[in-house]
Tab-separated table of C-alpha atoms and ligand atoms in Angstrom:
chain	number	residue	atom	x	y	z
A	1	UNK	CA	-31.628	-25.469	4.519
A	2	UNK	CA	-32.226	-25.409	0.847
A	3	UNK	CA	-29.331	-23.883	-1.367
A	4	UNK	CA	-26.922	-23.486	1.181
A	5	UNK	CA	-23.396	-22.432	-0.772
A	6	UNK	CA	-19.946	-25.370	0.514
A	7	UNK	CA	-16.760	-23.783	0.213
A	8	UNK	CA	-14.514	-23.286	-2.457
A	9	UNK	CA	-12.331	-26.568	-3.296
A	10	UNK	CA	-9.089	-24.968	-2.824
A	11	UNK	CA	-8.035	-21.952	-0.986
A	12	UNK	CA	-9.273	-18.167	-1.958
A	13	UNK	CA	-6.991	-15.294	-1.280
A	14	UNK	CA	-7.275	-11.504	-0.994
A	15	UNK	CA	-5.083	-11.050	-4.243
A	16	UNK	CA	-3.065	-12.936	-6.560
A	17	UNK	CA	0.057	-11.559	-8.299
A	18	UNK	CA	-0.687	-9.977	-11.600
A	19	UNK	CA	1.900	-11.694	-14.224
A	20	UNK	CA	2.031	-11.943	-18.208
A	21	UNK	CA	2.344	-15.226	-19.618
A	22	UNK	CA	5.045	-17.964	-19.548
A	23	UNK	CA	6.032	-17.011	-23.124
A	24	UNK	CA	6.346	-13.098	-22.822
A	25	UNK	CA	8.572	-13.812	-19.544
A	26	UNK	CA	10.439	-15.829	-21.608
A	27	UNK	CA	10.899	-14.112	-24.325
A	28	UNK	CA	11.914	-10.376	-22.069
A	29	UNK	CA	14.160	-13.247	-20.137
A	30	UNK	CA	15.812	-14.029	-23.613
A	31	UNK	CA	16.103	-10.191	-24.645
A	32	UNK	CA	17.922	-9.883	-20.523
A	33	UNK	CA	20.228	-12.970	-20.467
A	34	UNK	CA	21.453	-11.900	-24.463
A	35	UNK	CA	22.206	-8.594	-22.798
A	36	UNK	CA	24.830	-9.890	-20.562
A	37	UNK	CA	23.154	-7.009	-18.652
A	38	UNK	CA	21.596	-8.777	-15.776
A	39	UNK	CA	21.591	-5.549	-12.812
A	40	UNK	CA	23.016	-2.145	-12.200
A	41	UNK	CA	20.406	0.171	-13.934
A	42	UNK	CA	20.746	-1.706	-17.428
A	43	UNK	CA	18.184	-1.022	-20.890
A	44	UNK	CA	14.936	-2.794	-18.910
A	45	UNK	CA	15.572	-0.245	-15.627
A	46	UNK	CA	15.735	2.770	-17.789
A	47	UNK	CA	12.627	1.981	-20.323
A	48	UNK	CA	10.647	0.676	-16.785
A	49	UNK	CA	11.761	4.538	-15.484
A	50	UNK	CA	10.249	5.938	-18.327
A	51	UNK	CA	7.010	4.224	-18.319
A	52	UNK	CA	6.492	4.671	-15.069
A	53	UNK	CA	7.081	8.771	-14.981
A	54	UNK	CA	4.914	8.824	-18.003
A	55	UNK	CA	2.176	6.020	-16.394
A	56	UNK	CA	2.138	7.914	-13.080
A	57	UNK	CA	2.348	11.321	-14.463
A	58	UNK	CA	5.280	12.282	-12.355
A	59	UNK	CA	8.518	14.291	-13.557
A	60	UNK	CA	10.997	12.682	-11.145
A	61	UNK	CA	11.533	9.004	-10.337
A	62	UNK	CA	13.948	6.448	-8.840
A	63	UNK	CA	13.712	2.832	-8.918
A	64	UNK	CA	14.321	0.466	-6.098
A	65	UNK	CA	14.819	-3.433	-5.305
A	66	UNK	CA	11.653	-2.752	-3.053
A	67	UNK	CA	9.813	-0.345	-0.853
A	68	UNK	CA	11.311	-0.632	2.420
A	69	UNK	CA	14.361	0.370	0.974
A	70	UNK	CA	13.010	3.218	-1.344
A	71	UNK	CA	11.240	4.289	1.795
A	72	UNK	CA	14.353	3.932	4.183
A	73	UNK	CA	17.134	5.936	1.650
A	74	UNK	CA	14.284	8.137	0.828
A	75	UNK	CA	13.781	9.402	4.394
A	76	UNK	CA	17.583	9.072	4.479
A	77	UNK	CA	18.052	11.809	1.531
A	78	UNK	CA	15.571	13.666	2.918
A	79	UNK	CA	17.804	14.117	5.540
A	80	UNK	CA	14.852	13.762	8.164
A	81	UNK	CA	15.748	13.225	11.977
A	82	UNK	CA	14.673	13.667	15.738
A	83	UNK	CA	10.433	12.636	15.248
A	84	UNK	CA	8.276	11.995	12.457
A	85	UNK	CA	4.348	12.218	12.910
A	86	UNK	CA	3.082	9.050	11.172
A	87	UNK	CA	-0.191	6.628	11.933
A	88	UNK	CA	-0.184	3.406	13.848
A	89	UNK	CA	-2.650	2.135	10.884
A	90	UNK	CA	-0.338	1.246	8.310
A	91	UNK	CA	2.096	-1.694	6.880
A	92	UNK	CA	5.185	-2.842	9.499
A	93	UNK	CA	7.559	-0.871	6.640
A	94	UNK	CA	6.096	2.078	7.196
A	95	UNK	CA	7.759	2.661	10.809
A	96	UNK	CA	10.668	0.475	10.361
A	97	UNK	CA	11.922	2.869	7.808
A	98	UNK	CA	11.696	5.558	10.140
A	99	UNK	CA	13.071	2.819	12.607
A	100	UNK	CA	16.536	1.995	10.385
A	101	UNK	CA	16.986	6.343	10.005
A	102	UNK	CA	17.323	6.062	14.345
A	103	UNK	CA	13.892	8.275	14.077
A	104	UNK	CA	11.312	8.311	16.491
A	105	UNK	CA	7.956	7.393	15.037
A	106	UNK	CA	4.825	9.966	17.058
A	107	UNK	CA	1.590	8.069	16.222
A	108	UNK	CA	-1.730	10.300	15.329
A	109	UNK	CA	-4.647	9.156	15.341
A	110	UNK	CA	-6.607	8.232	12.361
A	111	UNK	CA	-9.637	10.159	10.390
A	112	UNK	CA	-12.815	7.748	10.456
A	113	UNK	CA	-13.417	8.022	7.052
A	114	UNK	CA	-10.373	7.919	4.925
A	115	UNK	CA	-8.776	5.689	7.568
A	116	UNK	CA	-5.404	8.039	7.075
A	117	UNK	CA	-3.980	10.350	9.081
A	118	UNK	CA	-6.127	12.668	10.841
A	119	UNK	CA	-5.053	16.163	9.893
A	120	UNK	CA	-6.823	17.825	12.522
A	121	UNK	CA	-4.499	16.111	15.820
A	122	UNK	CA	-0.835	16.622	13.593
A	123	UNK	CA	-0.211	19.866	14.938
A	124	UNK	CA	-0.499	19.125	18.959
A	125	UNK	CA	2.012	16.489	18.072
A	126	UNK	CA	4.742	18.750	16.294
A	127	UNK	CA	7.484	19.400	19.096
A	128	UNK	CA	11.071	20.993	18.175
A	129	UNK	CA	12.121	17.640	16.861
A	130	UNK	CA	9.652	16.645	14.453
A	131	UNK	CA	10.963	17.214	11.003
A	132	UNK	CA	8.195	15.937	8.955
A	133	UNK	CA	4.759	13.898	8.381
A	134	UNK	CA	4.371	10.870	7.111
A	135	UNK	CA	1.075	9.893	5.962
A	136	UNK	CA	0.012	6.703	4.156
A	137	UNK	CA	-2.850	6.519	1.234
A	138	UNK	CA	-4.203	3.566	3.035
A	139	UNK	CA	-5.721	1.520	0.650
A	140	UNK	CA	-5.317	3.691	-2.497
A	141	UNK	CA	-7.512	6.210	-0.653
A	142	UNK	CA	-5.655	9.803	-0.741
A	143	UNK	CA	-4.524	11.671	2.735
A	144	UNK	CA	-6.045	15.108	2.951
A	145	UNK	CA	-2.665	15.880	0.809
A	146	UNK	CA	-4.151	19.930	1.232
A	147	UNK	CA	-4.237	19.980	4.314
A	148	UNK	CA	-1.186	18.264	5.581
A	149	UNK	CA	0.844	20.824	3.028
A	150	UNK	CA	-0.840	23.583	4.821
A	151	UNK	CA	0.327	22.386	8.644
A	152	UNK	CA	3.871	21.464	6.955
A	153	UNK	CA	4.440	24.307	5.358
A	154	UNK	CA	3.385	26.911	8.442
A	155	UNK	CA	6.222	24.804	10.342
A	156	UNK	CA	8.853	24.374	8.291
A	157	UNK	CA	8.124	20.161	7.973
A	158	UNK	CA	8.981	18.308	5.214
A	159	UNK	CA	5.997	15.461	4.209
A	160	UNK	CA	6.754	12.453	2.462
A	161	UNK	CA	3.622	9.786	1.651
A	162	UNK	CA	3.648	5.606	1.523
A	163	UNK	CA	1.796	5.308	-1.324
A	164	UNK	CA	2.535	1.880	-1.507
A	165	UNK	CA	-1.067	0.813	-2.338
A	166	UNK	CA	-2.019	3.986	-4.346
A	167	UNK	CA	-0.445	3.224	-7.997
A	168	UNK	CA	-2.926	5.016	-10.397
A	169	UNK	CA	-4.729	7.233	-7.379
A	170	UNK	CA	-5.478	10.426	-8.920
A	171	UNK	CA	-6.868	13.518	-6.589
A	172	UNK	CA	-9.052	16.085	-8.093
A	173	UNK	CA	-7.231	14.610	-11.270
A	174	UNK	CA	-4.013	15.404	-9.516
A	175	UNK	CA	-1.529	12.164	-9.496
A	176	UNK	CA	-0.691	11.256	-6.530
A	177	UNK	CA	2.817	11.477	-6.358
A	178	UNK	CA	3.214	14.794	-7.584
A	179	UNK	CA	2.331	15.963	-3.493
A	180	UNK	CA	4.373	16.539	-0.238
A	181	UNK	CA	8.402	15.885	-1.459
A	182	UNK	CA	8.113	12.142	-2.268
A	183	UNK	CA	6.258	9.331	-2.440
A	184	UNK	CA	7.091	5.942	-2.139
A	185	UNK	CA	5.415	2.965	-4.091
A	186	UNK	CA	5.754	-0.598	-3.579
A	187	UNK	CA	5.860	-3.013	-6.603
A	188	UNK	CA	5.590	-6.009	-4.674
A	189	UNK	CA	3.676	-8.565	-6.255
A	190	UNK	CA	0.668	-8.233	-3.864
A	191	UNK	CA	0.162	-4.604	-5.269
A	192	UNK	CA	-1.263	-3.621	-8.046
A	193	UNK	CA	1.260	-2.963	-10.357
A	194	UNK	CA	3.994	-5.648	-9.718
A	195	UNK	CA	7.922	-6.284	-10.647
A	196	UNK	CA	7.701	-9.198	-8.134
A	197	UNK	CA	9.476	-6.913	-5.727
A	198	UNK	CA	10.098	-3.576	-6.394
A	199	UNK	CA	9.625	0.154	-5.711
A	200	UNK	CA	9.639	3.658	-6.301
A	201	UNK	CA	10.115	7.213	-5.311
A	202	UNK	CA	8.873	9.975	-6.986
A	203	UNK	CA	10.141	13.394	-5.980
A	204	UNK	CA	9.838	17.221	-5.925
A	205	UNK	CA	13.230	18.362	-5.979
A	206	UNK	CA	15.318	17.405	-8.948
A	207	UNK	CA	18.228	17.358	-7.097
A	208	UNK	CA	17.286	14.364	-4.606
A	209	UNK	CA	18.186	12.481	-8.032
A	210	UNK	CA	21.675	12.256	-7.673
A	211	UNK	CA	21.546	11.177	-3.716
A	212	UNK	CA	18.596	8.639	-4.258
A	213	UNK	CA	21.188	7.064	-6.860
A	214	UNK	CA	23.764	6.620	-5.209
A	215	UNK	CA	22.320	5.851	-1.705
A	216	UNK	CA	21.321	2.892	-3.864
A	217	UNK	CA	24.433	1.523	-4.933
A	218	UNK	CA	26.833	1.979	-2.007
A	219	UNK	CA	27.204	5.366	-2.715
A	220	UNK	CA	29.648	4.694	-5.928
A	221	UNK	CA	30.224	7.837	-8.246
A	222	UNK	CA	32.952	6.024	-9.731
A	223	UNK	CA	35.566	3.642	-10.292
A	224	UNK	CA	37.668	5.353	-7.511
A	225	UNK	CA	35.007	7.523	-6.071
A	226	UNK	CA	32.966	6.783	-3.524
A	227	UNK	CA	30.994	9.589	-1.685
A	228	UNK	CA	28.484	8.147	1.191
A	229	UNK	CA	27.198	5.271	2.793
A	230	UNK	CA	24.809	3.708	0.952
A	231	UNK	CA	23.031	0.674	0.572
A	232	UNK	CA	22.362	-2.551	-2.042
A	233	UNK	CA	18.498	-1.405	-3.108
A	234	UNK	CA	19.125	-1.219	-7.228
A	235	UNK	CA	16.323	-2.674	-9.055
A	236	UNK	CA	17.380	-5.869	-11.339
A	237	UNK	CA	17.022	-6.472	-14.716
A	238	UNK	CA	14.515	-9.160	-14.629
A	239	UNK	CA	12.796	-6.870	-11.991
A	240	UNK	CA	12.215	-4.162	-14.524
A	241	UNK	CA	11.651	-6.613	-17.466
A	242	UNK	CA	8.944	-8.363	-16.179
A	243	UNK	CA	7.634	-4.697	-14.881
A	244	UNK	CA	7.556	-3.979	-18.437
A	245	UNK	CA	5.465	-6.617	-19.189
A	246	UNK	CA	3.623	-6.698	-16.062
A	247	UNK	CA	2.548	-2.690	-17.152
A	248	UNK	CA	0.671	-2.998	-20.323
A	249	UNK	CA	-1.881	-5.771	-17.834
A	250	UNK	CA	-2.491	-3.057	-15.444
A	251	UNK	CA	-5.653	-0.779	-17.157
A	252	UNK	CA	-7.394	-4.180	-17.958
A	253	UNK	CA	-6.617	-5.709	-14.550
A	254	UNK	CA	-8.168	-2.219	-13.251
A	255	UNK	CA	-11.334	-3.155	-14.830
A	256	UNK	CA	-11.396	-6.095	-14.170
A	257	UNK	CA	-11.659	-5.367	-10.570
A	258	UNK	CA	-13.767	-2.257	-11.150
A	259	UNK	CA	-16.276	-5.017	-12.052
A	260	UNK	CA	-15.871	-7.670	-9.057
A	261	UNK	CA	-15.852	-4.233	-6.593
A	262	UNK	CA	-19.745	-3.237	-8.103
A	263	UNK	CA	-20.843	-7.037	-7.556
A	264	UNK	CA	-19.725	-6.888	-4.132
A	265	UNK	CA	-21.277	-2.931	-3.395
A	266	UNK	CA	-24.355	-4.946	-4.649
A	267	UNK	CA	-24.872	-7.631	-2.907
A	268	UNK	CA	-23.389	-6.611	0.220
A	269	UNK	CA	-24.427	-2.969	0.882
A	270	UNK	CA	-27.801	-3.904	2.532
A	271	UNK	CA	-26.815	-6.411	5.295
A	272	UNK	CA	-26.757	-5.166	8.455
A	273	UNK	CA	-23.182	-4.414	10.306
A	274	UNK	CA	-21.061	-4.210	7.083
A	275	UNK	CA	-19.758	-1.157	5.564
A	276	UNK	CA	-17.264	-0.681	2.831
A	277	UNK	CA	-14.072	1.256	3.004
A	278	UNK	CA	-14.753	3.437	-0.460
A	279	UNK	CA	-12.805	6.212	-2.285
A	280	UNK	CA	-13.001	10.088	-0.832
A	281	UNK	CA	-11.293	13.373	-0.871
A	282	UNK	CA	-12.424	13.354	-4.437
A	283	UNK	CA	-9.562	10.300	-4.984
A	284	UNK	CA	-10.442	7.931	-8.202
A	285	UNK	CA	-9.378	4.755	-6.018
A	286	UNK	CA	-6.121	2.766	-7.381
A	287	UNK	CA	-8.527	-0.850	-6.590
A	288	UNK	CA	-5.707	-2.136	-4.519
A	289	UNK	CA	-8.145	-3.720	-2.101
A	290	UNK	CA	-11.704	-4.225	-1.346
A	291	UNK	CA	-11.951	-3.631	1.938
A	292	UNK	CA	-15.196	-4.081	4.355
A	293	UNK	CA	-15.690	-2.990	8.475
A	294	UNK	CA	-17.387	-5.444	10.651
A	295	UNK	CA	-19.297	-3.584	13.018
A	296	UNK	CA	-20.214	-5.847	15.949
A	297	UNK	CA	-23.349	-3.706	16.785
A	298	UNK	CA	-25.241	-3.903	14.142
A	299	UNK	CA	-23.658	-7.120	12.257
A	300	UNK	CA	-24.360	-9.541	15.616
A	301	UNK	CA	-20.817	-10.866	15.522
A	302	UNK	CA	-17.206	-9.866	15.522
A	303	UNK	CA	-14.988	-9.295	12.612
A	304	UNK	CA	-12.535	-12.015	13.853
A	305	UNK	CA	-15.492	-14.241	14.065
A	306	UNK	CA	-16.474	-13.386	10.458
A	307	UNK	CA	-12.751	-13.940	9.836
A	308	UNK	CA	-13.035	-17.375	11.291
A	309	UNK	CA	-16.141	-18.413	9.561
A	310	UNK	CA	-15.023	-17.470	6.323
A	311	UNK	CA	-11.888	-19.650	6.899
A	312	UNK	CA	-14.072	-22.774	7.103
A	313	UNK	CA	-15.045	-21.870	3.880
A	314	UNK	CA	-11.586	-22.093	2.151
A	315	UNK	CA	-11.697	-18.151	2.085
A	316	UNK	CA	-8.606	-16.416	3.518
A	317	UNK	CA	-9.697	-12.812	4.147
A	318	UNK	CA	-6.887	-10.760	5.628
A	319	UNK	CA	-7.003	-7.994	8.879
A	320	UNK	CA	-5.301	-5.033	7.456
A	321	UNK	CA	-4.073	-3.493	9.272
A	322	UNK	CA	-4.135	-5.513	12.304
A	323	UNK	CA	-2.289	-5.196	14.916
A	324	UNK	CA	-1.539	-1.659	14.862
A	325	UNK	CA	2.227	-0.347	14.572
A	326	UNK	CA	1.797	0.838	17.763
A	327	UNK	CA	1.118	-2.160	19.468
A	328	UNK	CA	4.699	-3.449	18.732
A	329	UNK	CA	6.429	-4.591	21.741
A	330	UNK	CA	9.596	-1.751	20.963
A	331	UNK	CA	7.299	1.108	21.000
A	332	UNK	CA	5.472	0.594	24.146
A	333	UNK	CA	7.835	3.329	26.221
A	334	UNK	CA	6.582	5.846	23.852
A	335	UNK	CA	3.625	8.182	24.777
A	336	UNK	CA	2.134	8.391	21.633
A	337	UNK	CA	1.617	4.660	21.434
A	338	UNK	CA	-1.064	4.951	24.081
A	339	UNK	CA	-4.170	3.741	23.393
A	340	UNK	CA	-6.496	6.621	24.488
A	341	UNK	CA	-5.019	8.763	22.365
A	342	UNK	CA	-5.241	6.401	19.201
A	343	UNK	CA	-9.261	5.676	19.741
A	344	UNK	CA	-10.245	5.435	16.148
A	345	UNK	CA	-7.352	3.737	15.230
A	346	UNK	CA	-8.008	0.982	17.810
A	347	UNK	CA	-11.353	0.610	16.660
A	348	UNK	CA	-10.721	0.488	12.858
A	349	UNK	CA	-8.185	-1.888	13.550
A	350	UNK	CA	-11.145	-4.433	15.068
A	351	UNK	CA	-13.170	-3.995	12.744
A	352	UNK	CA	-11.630	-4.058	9.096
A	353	UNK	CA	-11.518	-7.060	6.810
A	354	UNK	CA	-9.923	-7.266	3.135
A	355	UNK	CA	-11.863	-9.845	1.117
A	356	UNK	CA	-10.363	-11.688	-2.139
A	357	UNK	CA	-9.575	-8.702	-4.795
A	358	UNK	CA	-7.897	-9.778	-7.936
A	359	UNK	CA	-9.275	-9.917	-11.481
A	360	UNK	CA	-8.453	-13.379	-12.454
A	361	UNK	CA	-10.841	-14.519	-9.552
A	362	UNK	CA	-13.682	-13.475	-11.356
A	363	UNK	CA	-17.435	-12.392	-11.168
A	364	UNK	CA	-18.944	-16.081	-10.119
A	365	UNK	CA	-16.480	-16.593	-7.341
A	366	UNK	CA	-17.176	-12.836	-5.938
A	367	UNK	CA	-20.947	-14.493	-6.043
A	368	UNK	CA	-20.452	-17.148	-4.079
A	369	UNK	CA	-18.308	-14.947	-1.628
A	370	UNK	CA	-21.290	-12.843	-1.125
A	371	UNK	CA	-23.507	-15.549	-0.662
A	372	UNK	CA	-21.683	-17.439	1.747
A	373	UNK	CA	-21.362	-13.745	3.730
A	374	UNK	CA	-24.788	-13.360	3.741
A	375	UNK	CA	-25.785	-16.888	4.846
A	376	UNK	CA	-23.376	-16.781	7.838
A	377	UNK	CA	-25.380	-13.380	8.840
A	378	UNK	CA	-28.113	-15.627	8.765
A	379	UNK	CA	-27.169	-18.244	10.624
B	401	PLP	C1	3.585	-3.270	0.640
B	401	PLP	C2	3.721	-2.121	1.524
B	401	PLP	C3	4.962	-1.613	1.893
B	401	PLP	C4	6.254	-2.340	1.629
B	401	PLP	O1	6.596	-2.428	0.306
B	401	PLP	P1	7.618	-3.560	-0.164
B	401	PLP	O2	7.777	-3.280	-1.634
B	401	PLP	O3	6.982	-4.888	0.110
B	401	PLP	O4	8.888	-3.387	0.576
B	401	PLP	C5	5.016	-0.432	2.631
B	401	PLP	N1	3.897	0.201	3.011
B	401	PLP	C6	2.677	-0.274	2.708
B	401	PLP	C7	1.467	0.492	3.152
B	401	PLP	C8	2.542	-1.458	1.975
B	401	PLP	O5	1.323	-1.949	1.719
């Protein structure tokens, strides 16, 4: 009973929103409020553009008050319809874009590695009404972007990622959202890269420009010329500011958590039962989350138990994703929402656990995390 590690004194999370200090926020809140220019693509929304395209390595971007939305008009300019092949193993947003376009989701199974969409089972889903796949870069970790181009392209699909938690995920030294026709990232301030809320696409064709911006803004041209129904998703000045500021934190906050991610491959990698969810497809991972499997087998006890236990602790690891999106009570009448067909997604889904990830928490904390795993294997 000797050494035996008490929980932490006030609650741990799996991530804390990266933000600069009171007195740069102030002084970019100064530089906004002086502006008169508070919203509606102003001098912080253009220079946060710029930096972005250049930061992400991409030639075509448009800003948004979040990801739903950029995801939503995005699949909206697109001009997608009828079915969509996307995976149960994702974020709620995912499907309720498709959801808000009146498209039906078709759920594929999951690869066992990469946890994304299994390229292999896409194309005995593809029916006359499927006009395009929709994979997600589940925790930073690239789709088998190759491969899903390949199956697209021999059927006329369109493919569009959420790569919501894959700011900075490079493939082969590719950047990520240069593949499919667009990409959507989410600058909420649980991701990486944060404006507080926020969000991006990033596009192939030039031309999707023009819609994106004015599906954004009610579909205003000008002062007497409005020419489709859009929506409210513009990106605010404050938004963009404190993106600004938020941007120049991001390559130390990277490794930052490059650090805490080897401390926990270290003291983790040996026990029994737990396996971490690293990088493949030749990705370099964003770090959005460190993520761990639970496997009852060999670990003795569930995931939800470990889940439990850690609780007791003051540690609040998080299921993602858990349930899957096919388990919501509105899909049930559809086919692909059956469980047999979804086998690897089920089990992922039971097994996955996202432990605290953020730099600020720092080396001695990640520690006592592991220690306090490792003695409630033991117990
Ligand atoms: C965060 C997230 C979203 C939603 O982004 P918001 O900016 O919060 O709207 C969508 N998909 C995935 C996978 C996410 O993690």
């Amino acid at each position: 009973m000797n050494n035996l590690e008490s929980g932490f004194e006030s609650p741990v999370y799996i991530t804390r929103p990266l933000l600069p200090d009171l007195q740069q926020i102030n002084e970019k809140l100064l530089e906004i409020v002086n502006s008169k220019k508070v919203t509606n693509m102003g001098a912080q929304h253009h220079e946060l553009e710029r930096r972005l395209k250049q930061y992400l390595n991409v030639e075509h971007m448009t800003l948004f008050n979040n990801g739903t939305m950029a995801l939503l008009l995005g699949i909206k300019a697109l001009g997608l319809q009828g079915e969509v092949i996307t995976t149960p193993f994702t974020f709620p947003a995912t499907v309720q874009a498709l959801d808000w376009n009146q498209i039906t989701p078709v759920f594929c199974d999951i690869e066992p590695h990469t946890l994304n969409i299994d390229p292999t089972k896409i194309e005995a889903l593809i029916t006359e009404r499927t006009s395009a796949i929709l994979g997600v870069h589940v925790f930073g970790n690239p789709c088998d972007v190759y491969q899903i181009q390949e199956i697209a392209d021999r059927y006329g699909l369109k493919v569009i990622y959420d790569a919501a938690h894959a700011f900075g995920t490079t493939v082969n030294g590719v950047p990520i959202g240069t593949f499919g026709d667009m990409s959507m990232f989410s600058f909420h301030a649980t991701k990486l890269f944060n404006t507080i809320e926020g969000g991006a696409l990033t596009y192939r064709d030039s031309d999707l420009a023009r819609t994106l911006n004015l599906l954004k803004n009610f579909g205003i041209a000008g002062e007497d010329d409005v020419q489709l129904s859009g929506l409210n998703a513009k990106m605010n000045e404050i938004q963009a500011g404190i993106g600004l500021e938020v941007l120049r934190l991001v390559d130390e906050e990277r490794a930052r958590r490059q650090e805490l991610l080897t401390i926990y491959l270290d003291e983790l990698r040996d026990l029994p039962g737990i396996k971490f969810v690293t990088t493949q497809n030749d990705g370099s991972s964003s770090l959005q989350y460190c993520v761990i499997r639970v496997i009852e087998e060999s670990y003795g006890e569930s995931r939800d138990w470990l889940y439990q236990e850690l609780r007791k602790y003051n540690i609040y690891a998080r299921r993602y994703f858990y349930p899957l999106c096919s388990e919501f009570a509105w899909y049930q009448h559809l086919e692909s929402t059956r469980a047999e067909n979804l086998k690897v997604a089920q089990q992922v889904s039971s097994e996955v656990l996202c432990l605290p990830f953020y730099g600020e928490l720092g080396a001695t904390s990640v520690r006592k995390i592991c220690r306090i795993i490792r003695q409630l294997h033991r117990m």
